[in-house]
Short mmCIF file of the C-alpha atoms (twelve columns), coordinates in Angstrom:
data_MODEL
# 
_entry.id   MODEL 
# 
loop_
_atom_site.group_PDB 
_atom_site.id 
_atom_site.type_symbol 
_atom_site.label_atom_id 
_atom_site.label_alt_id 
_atom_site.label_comp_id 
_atom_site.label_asym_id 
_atom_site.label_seq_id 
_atom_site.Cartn_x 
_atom_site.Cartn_y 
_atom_site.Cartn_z 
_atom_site.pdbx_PDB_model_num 
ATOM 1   C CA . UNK A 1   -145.292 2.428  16.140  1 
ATOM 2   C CA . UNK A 2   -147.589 2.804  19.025  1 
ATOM 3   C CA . UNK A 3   -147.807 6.707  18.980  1 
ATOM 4   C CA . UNK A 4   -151.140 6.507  17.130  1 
ATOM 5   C CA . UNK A 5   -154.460 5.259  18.390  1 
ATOM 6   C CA . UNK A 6   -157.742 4.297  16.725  1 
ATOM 7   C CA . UNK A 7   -160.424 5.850  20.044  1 
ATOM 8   C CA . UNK A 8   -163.903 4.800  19.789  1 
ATOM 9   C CA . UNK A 9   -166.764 6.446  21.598  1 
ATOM 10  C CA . UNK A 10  -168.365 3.942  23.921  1 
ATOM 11  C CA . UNK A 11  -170.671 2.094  22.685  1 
ATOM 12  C CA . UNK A 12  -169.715 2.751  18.996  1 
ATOM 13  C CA . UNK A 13  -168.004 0.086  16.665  1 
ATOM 14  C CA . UNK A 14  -165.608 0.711  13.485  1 
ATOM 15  C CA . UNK A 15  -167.382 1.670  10.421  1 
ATOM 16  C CA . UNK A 16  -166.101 -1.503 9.338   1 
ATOM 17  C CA . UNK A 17  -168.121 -3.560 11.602  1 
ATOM 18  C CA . UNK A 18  -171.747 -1.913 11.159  1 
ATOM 19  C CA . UNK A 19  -172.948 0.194  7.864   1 
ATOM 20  C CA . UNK A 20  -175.659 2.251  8.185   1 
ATOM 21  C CA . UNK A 21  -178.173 1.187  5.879   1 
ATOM 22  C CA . UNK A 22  -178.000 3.088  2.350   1 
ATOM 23  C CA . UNK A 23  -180.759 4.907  1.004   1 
ATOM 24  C CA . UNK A 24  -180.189 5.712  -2.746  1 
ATOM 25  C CA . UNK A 25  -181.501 9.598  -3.666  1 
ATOM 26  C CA . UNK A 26  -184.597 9.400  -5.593  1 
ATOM 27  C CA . UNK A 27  -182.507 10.426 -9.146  1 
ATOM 28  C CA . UNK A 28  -179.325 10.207 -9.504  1 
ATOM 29  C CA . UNK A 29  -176.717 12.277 -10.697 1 
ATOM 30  C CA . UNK A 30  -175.009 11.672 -13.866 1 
ATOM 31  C CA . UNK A 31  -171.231 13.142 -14.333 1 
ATOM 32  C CA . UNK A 32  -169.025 13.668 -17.646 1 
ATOM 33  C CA . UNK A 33  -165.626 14.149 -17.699 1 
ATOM 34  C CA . UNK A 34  -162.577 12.839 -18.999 1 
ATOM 35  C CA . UNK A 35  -159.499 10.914 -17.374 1 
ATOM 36  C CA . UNK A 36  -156.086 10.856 -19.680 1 
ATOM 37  C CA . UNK A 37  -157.948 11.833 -22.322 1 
ATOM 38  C CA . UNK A 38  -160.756 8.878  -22.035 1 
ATOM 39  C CA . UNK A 39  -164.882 10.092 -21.846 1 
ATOM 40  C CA . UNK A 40  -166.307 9.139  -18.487 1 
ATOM 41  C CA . UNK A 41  -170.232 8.818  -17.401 1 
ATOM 42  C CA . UNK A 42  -170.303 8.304  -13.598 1 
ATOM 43  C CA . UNK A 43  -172.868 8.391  -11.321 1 
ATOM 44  C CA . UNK A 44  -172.241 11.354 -8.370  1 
ATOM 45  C CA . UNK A 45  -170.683 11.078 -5.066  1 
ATOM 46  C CA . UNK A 46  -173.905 11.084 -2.259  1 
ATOM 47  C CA . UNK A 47  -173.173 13.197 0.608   1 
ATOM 48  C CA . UNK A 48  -172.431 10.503 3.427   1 
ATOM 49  C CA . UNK A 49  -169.228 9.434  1.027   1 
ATOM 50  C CA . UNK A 50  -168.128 13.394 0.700   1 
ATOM 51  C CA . UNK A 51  -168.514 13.827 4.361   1 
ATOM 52  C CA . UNK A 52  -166.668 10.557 5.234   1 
ATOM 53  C CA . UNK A 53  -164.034 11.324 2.439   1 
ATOM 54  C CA . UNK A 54  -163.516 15.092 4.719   1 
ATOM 55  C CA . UNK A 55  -163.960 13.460 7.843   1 
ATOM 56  C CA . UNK A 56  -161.232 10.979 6.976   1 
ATOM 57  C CA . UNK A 57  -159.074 13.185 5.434   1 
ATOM 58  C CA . UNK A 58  -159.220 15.696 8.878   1 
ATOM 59  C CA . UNK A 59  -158.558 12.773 10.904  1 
ATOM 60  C CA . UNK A 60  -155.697 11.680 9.127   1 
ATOM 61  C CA . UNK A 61  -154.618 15.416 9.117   1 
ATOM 62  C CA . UNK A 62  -154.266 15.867 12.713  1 
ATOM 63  C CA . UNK A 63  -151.492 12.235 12.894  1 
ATOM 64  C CA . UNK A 64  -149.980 13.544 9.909   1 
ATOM 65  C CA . UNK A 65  -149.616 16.910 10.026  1 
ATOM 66  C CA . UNK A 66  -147.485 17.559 6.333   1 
ATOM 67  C CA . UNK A 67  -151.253 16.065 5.041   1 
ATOM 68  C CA . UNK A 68  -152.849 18.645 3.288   1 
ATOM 69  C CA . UNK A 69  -156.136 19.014 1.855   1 
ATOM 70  C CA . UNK A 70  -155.364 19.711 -1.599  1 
ATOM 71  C CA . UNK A 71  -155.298 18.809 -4.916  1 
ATOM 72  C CA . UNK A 72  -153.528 18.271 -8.149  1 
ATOM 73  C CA . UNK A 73  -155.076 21.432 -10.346 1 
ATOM 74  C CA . UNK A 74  -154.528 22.131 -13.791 1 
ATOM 75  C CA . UNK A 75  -152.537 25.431 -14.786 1 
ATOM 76  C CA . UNK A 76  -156.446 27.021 -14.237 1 
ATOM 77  C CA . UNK A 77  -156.771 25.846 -11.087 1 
ATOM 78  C CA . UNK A 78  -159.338 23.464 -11.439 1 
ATOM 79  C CA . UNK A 79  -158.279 19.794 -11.081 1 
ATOM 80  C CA . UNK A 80  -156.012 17.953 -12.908 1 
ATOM 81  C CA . UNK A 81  -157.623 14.949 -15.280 1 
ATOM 82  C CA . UNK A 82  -154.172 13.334 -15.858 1 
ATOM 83  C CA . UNK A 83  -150.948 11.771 -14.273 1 
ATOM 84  C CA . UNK A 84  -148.862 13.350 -12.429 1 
ATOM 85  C CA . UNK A 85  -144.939 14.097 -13.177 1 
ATOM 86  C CA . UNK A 86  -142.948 12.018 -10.979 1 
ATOM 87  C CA . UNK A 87  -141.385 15.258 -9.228  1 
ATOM 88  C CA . UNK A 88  -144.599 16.577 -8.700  1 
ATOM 89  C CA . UNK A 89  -146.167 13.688 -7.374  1 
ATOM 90  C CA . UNK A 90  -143.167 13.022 -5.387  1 
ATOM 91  C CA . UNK A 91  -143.819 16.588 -3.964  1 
ATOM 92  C CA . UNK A 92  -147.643 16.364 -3.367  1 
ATOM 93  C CA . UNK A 93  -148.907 16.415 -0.037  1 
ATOM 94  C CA . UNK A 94  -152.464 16.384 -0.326  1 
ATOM 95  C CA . UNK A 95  -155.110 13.788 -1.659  1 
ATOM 96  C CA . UNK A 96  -154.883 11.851 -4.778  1 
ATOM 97  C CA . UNK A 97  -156.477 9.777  -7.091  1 
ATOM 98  C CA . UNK A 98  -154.906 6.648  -8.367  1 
ATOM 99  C CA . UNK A 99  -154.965 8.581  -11.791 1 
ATOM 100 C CA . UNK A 100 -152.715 10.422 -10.410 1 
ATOM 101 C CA . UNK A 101 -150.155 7.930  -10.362 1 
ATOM 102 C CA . UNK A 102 -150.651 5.826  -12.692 1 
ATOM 103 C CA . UNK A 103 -151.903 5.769  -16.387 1 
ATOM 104 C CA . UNK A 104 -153.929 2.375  -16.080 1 
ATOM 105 C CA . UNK A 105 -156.513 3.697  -13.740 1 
ATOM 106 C CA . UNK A 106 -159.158 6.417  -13.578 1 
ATOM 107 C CA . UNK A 107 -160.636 6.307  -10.273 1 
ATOM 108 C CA . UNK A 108 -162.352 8.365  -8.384  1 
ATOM 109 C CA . UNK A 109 -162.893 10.293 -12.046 1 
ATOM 110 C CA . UNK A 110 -164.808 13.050 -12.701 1 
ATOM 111 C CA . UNK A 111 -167.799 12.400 -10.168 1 
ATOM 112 C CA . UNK A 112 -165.385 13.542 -7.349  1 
ATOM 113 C CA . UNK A 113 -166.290 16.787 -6.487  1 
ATOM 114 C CA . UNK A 114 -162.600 17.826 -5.055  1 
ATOM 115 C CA . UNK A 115 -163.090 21.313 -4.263  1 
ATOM 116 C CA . UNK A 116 -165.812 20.313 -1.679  1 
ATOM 117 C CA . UNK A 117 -164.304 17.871 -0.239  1 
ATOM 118 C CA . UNK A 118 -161.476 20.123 0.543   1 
ATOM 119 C CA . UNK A 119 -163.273 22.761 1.655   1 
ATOM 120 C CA . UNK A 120 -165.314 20.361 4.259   1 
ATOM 121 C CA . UNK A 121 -161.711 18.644 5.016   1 
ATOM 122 C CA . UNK A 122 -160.471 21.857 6.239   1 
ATOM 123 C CA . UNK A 123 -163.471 22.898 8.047   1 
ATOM 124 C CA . UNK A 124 -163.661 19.620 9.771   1 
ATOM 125 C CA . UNK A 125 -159.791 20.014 10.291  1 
ATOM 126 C CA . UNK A 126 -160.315 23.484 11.940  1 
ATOM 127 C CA . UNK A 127 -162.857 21.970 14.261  1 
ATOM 128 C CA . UNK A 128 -161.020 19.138 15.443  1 
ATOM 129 C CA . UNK A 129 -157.913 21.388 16.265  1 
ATOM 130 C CA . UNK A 130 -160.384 23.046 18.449  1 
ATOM 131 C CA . UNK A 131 -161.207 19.785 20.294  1 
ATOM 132 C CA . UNK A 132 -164.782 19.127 18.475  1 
ATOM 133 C CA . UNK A 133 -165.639 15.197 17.440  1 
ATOM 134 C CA . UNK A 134 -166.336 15.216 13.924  1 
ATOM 135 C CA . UNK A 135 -168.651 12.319 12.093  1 
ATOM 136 C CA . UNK A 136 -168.656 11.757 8.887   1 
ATOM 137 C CA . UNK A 137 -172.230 13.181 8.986   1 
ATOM 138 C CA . UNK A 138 -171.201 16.318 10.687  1 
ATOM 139 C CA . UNK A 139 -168.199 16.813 8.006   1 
ATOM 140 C CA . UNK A 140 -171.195 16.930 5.654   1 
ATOM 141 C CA . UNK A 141 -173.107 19.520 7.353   1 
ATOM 142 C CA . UNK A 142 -170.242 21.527 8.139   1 
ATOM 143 C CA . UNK A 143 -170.615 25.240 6.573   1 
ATOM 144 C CA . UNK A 144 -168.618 25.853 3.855   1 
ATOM 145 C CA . UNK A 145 -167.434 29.480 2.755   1 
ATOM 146 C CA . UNK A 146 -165.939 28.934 0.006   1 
ATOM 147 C CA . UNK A 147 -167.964 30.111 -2.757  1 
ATOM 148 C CA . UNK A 148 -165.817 29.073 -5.975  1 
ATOM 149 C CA . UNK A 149 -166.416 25.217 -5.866  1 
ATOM 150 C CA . UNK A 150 -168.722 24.892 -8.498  1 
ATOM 151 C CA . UNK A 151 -166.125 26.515 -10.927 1 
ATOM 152 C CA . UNK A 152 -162.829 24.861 -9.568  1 
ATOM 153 C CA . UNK A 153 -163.595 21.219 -8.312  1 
ATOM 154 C CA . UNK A 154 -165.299 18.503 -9.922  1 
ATOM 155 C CA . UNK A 155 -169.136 19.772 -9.128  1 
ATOM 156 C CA . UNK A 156 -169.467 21.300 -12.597 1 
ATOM 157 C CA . UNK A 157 -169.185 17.708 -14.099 1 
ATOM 158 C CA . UNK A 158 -172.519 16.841 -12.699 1 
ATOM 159 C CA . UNK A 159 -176.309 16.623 -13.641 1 
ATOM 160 C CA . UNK A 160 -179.574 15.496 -13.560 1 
ATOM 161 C CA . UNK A 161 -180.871 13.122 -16.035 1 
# 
C-alpha cells in the first residue's frame, strides 16, 4: 500500500541511521511497581524517550486515525498493571504494553509514565492537525494542561535515590 509515506526534511536522515549522542541525567530515577502481581525496580523513562514515544504516537495518529492516545486504566483510572481480557484488548485502540497481551512479559512496566505521554501525544497530535512539524524534542517541550498526571499515570512510581 503506497498511500503512506515516510517524508524527511532535507538534509535529515532516519533516526535509525544517526543517534544523537546520549547524555545520562546526573541521578537517576528509580521506579516501583508491580506487573501481574510481580515487584518491579526500574530505572525512569528520560525525556527524549517520552517525547519520541508522543511524537511517534501523533505521527502514527494522523495515518491511522481510529489510533488513540490512551490507555488500559484500572477501574480508578489509573493504569492497568495486568493483562488484558481478550474482548477488551480486542477493543483497545490506543497504546499498549506487551503486558497487556500477554502474561510472559512486563515491559515497558511501571517506569512508563502513561498519563504524560498521552497528554504530550495529544498535544503533539493537535499541532500536527494544524500543519506544525513536531520532533521528538518538541513533543517534549510541548505544554501540557493536564494537571492530574502525577495521580493517574505511571509518574507516581518514581524517585530519587
Amino acid at each position: 500500500d503506497d498511500r503512506y509515506q515516510l517524508l524527511m526534511p532535507p538534509g535529515e536522515v532516519p533516526a535509525c541511521a544517526s543517534l544523537p549522542p546520549f547524555e545520562p541525567p546526573e541521578q537517576l530515577a528509580l521506579c516501583h511497581g508491580e506487573v501481574h502481581g510481580t515487584p518491579l525496580v526500574q530505572v525512569a523513562f528520560t525525556e527524549a524517550q517520552v517525547g519520541a514515544l508522543a511524537a511517534l504516537g501523533a505521527a502514527l495518529q494522523t495515518a491511522l486515525p481510529l489510533l488513540s492516545a490512551e490507555f488500559p486504566r484500572d477501574p480508578s483510572g489509573k493504569p492497568s498493571w495486568r493483562q488484558l481480557e481478550a474482548q477488551a484488548l480486542k477493543a483497545h485502540r490506543g497504546m499498549l504494553g506487551h503486558f497487556h497481551v500477554q502474561t510472559n512479559k512486563v515491559d515497558p512496566g511501571p517506569a512508563l509514565p502513561w498519563c504524560r505521554v498521552a497528554s504530550l501525544w495529544r498535544t503533539a497530535y493537535d499541532a500536527l492537525l494544524e500543519g506544525a512539524s513536531v520532533t521528538a524534542a518538541e513533543a517534549t517541550a510541548l505544554h501540557v494542561e493536564n494537571t492530574s498526571c502525577d495521580e493517574e499515570g505511571g509518574d507516581e512510581n518514581c524517585t530519587m535515590p
